CSV table of C-alpha atoms and ligand atoms in Angstrom, one decimal:
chain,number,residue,atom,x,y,z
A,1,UNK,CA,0.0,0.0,0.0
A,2,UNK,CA,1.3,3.7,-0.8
A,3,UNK,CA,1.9,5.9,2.2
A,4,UNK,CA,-0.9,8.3,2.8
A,5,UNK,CA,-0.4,11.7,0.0
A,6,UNK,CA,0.6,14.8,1.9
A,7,UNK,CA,-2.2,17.2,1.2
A,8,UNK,CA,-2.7,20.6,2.0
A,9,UNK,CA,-6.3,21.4,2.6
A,10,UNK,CA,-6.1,23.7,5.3
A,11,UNK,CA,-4.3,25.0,7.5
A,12,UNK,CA,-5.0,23.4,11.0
A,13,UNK,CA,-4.5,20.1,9.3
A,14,UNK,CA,-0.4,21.3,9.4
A,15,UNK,CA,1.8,21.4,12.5
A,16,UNK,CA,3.1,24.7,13.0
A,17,UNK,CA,6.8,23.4,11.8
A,18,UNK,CA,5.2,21.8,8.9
A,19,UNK,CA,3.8,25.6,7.9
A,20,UNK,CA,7.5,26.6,9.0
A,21,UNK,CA,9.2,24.8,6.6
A,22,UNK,CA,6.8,25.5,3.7
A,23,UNK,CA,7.6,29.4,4.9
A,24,UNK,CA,11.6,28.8,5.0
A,25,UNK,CA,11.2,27.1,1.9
A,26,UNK,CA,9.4,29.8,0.3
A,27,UNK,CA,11.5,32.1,1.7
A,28,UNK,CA,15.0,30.8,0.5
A,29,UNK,CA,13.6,30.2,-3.1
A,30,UNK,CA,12.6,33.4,-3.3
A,31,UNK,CA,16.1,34.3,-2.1
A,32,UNK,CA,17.6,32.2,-4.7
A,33,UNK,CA,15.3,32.0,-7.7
A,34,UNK,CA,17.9,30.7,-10.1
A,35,UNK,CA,19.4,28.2,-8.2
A,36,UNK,CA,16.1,26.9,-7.6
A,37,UNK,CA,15.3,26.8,-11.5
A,38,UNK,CA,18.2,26.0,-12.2
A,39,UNK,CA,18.1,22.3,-9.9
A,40,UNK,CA,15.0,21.6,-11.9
A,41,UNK,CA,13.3,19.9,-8.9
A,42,UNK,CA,10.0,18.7,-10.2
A,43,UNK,CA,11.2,18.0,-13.5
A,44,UNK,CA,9.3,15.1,-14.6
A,45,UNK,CA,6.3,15.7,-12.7
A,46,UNK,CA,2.9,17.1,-13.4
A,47,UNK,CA,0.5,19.4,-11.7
A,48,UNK,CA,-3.2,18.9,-12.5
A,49,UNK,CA,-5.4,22.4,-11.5
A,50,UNK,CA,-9.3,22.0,-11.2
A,51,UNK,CA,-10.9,25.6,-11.6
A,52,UNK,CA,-14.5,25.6,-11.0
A,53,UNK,CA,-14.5,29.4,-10.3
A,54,UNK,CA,-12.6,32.3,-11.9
A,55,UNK,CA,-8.5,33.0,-10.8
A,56,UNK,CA,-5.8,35.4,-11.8
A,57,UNK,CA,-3.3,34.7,-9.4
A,58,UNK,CA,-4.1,31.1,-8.5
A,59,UNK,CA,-4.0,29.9,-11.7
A,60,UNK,CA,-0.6,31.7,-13.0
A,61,UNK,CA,1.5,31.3,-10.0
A,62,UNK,CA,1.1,27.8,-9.8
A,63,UNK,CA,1.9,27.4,-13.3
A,64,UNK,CA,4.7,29.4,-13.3
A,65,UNK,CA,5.6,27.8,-10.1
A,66,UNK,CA,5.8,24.7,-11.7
A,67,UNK,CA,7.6,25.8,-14.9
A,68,UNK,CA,10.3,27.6,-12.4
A,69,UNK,CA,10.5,23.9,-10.7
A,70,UNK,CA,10.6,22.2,-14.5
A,71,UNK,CA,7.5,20.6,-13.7
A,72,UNK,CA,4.3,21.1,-16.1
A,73,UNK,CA,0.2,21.6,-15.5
A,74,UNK,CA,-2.4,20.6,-16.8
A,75,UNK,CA,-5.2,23.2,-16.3
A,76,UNK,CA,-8.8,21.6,-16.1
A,77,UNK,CA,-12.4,23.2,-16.4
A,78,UNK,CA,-15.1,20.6,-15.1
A,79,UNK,CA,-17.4,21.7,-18.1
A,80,UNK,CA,-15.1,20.1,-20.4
A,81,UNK,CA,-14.8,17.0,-18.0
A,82,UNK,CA,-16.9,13.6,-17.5
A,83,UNK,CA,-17.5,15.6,-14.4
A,84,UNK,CA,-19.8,17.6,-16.2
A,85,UNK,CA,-21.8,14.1,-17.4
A,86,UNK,CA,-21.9,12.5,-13.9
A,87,UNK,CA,-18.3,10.8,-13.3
A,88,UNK,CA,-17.8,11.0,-9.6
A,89,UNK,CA,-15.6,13.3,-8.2
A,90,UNK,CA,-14.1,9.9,-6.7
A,91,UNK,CA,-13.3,8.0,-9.7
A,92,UNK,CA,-12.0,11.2,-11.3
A,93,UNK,CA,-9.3,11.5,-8.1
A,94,UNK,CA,-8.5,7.6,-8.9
A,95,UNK,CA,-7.7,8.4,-12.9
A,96,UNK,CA,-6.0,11.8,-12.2
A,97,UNK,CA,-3.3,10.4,-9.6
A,98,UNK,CA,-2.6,7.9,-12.4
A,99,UNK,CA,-1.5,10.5,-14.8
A,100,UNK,CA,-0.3,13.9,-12.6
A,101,UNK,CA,1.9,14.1,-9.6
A,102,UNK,CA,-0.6,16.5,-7.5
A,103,UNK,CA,-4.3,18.0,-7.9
A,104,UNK,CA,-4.8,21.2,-7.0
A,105,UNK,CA,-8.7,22.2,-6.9
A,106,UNK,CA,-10.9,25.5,-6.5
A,107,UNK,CA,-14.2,25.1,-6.0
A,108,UNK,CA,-17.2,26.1,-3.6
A,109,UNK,CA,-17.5,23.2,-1.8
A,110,UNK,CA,-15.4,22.1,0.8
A,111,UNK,CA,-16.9,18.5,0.9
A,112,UNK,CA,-16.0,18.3,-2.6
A,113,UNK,CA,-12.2,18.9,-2.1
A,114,UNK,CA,-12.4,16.4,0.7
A,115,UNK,CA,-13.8,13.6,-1.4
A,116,UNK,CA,-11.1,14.4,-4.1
A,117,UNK,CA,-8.8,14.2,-1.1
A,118,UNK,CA,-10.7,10.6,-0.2
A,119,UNK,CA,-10.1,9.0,-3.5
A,120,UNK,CA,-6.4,10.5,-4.7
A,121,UNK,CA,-3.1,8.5,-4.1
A,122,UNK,CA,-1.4,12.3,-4.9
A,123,UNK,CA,-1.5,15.1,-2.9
A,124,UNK,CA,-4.5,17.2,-3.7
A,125,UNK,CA,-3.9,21.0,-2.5
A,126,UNK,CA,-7.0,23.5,-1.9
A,127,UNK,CA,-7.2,26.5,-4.4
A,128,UNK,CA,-9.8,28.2,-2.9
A,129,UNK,CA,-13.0,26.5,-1.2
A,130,UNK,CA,-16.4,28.9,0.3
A,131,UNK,CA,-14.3,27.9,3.3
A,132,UNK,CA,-11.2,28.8,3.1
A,133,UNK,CA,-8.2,29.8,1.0
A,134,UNK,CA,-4.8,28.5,2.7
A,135,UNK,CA,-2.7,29.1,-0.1
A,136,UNK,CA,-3.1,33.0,0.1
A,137,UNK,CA,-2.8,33.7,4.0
A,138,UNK,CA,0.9,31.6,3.4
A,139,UNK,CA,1.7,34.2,1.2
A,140,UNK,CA,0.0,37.0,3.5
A,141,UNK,CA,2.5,35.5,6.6
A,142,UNK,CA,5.5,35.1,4.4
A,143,UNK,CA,4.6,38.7,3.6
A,144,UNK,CA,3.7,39.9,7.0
A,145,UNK,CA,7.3,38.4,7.7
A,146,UNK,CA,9.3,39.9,5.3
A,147,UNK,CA,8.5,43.5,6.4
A,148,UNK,CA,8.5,42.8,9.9
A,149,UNK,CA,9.9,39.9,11.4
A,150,UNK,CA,7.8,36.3,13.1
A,151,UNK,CA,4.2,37.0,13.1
A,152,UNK,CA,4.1,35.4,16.0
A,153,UNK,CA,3.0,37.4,19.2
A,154,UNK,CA,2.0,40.0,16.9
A,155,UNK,CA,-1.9,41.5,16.5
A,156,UNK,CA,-3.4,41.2,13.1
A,157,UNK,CA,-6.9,42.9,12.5
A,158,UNK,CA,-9.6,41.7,9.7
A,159,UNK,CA,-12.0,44.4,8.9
A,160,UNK,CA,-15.2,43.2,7.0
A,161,UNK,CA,-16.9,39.8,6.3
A,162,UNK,CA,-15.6,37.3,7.8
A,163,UNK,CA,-15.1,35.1,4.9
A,164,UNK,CA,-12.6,31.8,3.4
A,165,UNK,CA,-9.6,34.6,3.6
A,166,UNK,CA,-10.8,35.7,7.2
A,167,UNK,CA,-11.3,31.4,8.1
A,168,UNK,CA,-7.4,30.9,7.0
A,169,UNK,CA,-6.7,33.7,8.8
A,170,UNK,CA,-8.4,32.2,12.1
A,171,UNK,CA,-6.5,28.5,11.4
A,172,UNK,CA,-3.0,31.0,11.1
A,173,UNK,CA,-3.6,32.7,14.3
A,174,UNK,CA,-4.1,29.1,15.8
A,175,UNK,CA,-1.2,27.5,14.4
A,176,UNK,CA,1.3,30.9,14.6
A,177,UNK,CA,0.5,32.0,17.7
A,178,UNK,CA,-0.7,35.3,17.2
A,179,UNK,CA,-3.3,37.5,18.4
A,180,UNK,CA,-6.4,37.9,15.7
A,181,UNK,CA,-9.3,40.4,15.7
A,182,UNK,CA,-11.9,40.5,13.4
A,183,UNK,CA,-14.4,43.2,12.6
A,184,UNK,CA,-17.7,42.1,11.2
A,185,UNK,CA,-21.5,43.2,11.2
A,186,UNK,CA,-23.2,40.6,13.2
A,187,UNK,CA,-24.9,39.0,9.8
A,188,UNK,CA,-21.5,38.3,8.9
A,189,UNK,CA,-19.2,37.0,11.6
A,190,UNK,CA,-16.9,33.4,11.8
A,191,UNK,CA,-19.0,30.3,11.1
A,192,UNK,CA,-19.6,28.6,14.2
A,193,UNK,CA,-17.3,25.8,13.4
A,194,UNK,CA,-14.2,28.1,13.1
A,195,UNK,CA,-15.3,29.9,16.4
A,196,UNK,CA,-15.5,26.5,18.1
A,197,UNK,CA,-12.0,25.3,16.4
A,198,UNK,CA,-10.6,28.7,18.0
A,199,UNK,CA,-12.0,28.2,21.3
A,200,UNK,CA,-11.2,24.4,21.3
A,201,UNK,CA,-7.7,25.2,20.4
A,202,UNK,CA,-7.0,27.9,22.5
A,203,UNK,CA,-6.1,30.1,19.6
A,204,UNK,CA,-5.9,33.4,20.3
A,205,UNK,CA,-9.2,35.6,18.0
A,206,UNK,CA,-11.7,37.3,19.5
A,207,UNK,CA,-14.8,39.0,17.1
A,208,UNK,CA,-16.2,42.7,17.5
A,209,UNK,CA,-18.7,44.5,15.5
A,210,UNK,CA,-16.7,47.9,16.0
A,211,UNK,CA,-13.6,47.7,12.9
A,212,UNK,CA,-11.8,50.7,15.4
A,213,UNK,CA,-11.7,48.2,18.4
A,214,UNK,CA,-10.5,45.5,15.7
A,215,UNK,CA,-7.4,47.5,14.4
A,216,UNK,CA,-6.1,49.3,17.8
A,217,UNK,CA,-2.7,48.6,18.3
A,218,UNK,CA,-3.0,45.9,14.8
A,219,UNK,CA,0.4,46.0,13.1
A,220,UNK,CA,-1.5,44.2,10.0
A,221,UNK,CA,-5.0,45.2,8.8
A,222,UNK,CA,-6.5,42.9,5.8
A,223,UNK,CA,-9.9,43.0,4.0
A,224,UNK,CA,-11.7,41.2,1.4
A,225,UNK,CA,-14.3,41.8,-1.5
A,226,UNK,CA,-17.7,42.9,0.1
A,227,UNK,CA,-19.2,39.6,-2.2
A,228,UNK,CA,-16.7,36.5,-2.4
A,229,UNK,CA,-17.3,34.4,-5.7
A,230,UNK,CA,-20.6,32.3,-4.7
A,231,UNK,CA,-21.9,34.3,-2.1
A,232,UNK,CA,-25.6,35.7,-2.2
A,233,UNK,CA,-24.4,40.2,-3.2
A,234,UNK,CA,-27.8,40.9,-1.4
A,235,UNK,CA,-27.6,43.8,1.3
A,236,UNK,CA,-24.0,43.5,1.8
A,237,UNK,CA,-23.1,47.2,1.0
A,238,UNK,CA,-25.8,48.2,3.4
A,239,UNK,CA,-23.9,45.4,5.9
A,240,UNK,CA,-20.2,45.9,5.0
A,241,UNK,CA,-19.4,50.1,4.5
A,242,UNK,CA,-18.7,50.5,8.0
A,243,UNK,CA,-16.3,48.2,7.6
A,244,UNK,CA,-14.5,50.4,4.6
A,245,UNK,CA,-10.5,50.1,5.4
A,246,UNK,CA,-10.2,53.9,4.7
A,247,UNK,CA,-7.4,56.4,5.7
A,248,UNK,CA,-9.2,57.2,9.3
A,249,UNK,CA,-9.7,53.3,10.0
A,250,UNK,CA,-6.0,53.0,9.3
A,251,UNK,CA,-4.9,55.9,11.8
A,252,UNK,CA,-6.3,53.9,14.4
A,253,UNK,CA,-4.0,50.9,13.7
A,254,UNK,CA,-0.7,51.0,14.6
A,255,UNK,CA,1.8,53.7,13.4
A,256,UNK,CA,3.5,51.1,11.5
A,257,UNK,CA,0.9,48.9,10.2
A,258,UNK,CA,0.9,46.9,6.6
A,259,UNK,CA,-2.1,46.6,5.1
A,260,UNK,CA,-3.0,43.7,2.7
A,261,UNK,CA,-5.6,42.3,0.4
A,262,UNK,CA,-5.7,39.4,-1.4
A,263,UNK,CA,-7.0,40.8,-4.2
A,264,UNK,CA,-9.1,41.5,-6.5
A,265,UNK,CA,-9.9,44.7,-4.9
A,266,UNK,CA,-13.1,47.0,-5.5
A,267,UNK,CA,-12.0,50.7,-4.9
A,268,UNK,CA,-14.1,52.7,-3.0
A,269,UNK,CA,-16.0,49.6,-1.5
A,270,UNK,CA,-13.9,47.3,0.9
A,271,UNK,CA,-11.3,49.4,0.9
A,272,UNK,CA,-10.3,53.0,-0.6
A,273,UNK,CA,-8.0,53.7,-3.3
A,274,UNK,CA,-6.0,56.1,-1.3
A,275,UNK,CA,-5.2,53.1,1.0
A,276,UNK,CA,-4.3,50.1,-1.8
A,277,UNK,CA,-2.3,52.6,-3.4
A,278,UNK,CA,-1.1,54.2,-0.4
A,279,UNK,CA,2.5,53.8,1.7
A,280,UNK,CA,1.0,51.1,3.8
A,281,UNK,CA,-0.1,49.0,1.6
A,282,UNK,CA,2.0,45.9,0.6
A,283,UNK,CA,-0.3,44.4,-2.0
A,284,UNK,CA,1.8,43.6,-4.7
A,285,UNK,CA,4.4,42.1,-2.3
A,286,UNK,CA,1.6,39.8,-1.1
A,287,UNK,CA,0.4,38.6,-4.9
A,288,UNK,CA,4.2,38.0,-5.8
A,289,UNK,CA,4.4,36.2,-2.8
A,290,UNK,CA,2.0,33.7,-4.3
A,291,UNK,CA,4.4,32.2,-6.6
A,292,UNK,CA,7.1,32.1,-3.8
A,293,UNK,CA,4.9,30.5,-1.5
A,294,UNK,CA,3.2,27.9,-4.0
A,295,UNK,CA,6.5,26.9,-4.7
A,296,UNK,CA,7.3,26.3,-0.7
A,297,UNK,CA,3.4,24.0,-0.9
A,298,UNK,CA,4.7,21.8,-4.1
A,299,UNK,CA,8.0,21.1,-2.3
A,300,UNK,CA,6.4,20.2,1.0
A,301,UNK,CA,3.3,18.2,-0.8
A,302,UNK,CA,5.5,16.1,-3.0
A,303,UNK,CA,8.9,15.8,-1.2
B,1,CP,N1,-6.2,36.0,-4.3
B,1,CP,C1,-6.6,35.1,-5.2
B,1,CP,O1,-6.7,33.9,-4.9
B,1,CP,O2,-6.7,35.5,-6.5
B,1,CP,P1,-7.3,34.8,-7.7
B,1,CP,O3,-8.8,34.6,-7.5
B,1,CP,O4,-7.0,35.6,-8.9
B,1,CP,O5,-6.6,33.4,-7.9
B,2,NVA,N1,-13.1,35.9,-0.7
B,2,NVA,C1,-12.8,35.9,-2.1
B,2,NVA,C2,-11.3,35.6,-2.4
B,2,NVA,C3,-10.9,35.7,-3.8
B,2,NVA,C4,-9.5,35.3,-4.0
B,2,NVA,C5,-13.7,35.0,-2.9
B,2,NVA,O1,-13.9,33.9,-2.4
B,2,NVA,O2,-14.2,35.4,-3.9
């Protein structure tokens, strides 16, 4: 029997030296990029990437990630797949880990990720669920880091709904050690099932309604899109624009504090262009730190 495939789903699932090394190894191949292309160490292998919903940075900076390594992808759309005619998400897992090396999937459903995870004898890697999105808040940390040293210890503020960014976010605080406060009108708050893995575990992320009491003292303040790919637009803009990261929110923050965004952004709703685009923000850093990080996941998942 084959050993059990290293997935990444999410991030509680990893021991906090497990996400360490994925960091360190993000960190020293972004430190030496041609070294790293240069030892070719996927050559030979093959990434297969399900997208049932829309991605710009998903998509390119795990193929590129890949290419760097001297790997390939293959990139798949269900609609053009047996999936589309009934074939199980199960036997699909069994007849992809025959021909690729790992599966990486973005889709809505969570359940749906775990059954590909079930049925594949590769490593399947989440690319976005209505749950959560581990991929990005490795690049956010490795990010965080970079300008400022171990996240650890540190406070970290989430402005607005509370959504598969926010739920990584809340796994990261647990596994990092580091204090997490999220801002969020009461229609849109952590599912219970995140609040109870925070309490069980003792990690450290407590939930206001008020985004000023969220980012006092934050040395990090993130948002997300007002309506996440999937989720019902209805009211939210009502719901969410107290929760605007705008210029006044961030003088309440820290002196020093980065702000992020996984992006895409929608100037003038979650957050305000003066703020993207200002000093603070570290955007761009973050969505390069995508290709750094994947690179870090596909080492880990098929070492
Ligand atoms: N942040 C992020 O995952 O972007 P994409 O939807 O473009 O992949
Ligand atoms: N919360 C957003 C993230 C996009 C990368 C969404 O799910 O649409």
């Amino acid at each position: 029997m084959s050993p059990t495939p290293r997935h990444f789903l999410d991030l509680d699932a990893l021991a906090p030296t497990e996400l360490r090394r994925i960091l360190d190894g993000a960190r020293l191949g972004k430190r030496d990029g041609k070294g790293l292309a240069a030892a070719r160490p996927l050559a030979g292998k093959t990434l297969a990437m399900i997208f049932e919903k829309p991605s710009t940075r998903t998509r390119v900076s795990f193929e590129v990630a890949m290419h760097q390594l001297g790997g390939h992808v293959v990139v798949l759309k269900p609609d053009d797949m047996q999936l589309k005619r009934g074939e199980t998400i199960g036997d699909t897992a069994r007849v992809l880990s025959r021909y690729v090396d790992a599966i990486m999937m973005r889709t809505g459903s969570e359940k749906k990720l775990q059954e590909l995870a079930d049925h594949a004898t590769v490593p399947v890697i989440n690319g976005l669920t209505d749950r959560s999105h581990p991929c990005q808040v490795m690049a956010d940390i490795m990010t965080f880091e970079e300008f400022r040293g171990s996240i650890s210890g540190r406070r970290v503020a989430w402005s607005g709904d509370a959504n598969n960014v926010c739920n990584s976010w809340i796994h990261a605080a647990g596994r990092l050690d580091f204090d997490l406060r999220i801002a969020a009108p009461p229609e849109l708050v952590p599912r219970p099932d995140m609040l109870a893995w925070a309490r069980d575990t003792g990690a450290r992320v407590s939930v206001t309604h008020d985004p000023i009491e969220a980012v006092a003292g934050a040395e990090l303040v993130i948002t997300d899109t007002w309506v996440s790919m999937g989720s019902d637009p209805e009211n939210r803009h009502n719901l969410l624009a107290p929760y605007r990261v705008d210029e006044s929110l961030m003088a309440r923050a820290d002196p020093r504090a980065l702000f992020m965004h996984c992006l895409p952004a929608h100037r003038g709703e979650e957050v305000t262009a003066r703020v993207i685009d200002g000093p603070q923000s570290v955007v761009w850093d973050e969505a390069e730190n995508r290709l750094h990080v994947q690179k870090g996941i596909l080492a880990w998942c098929l070492a």
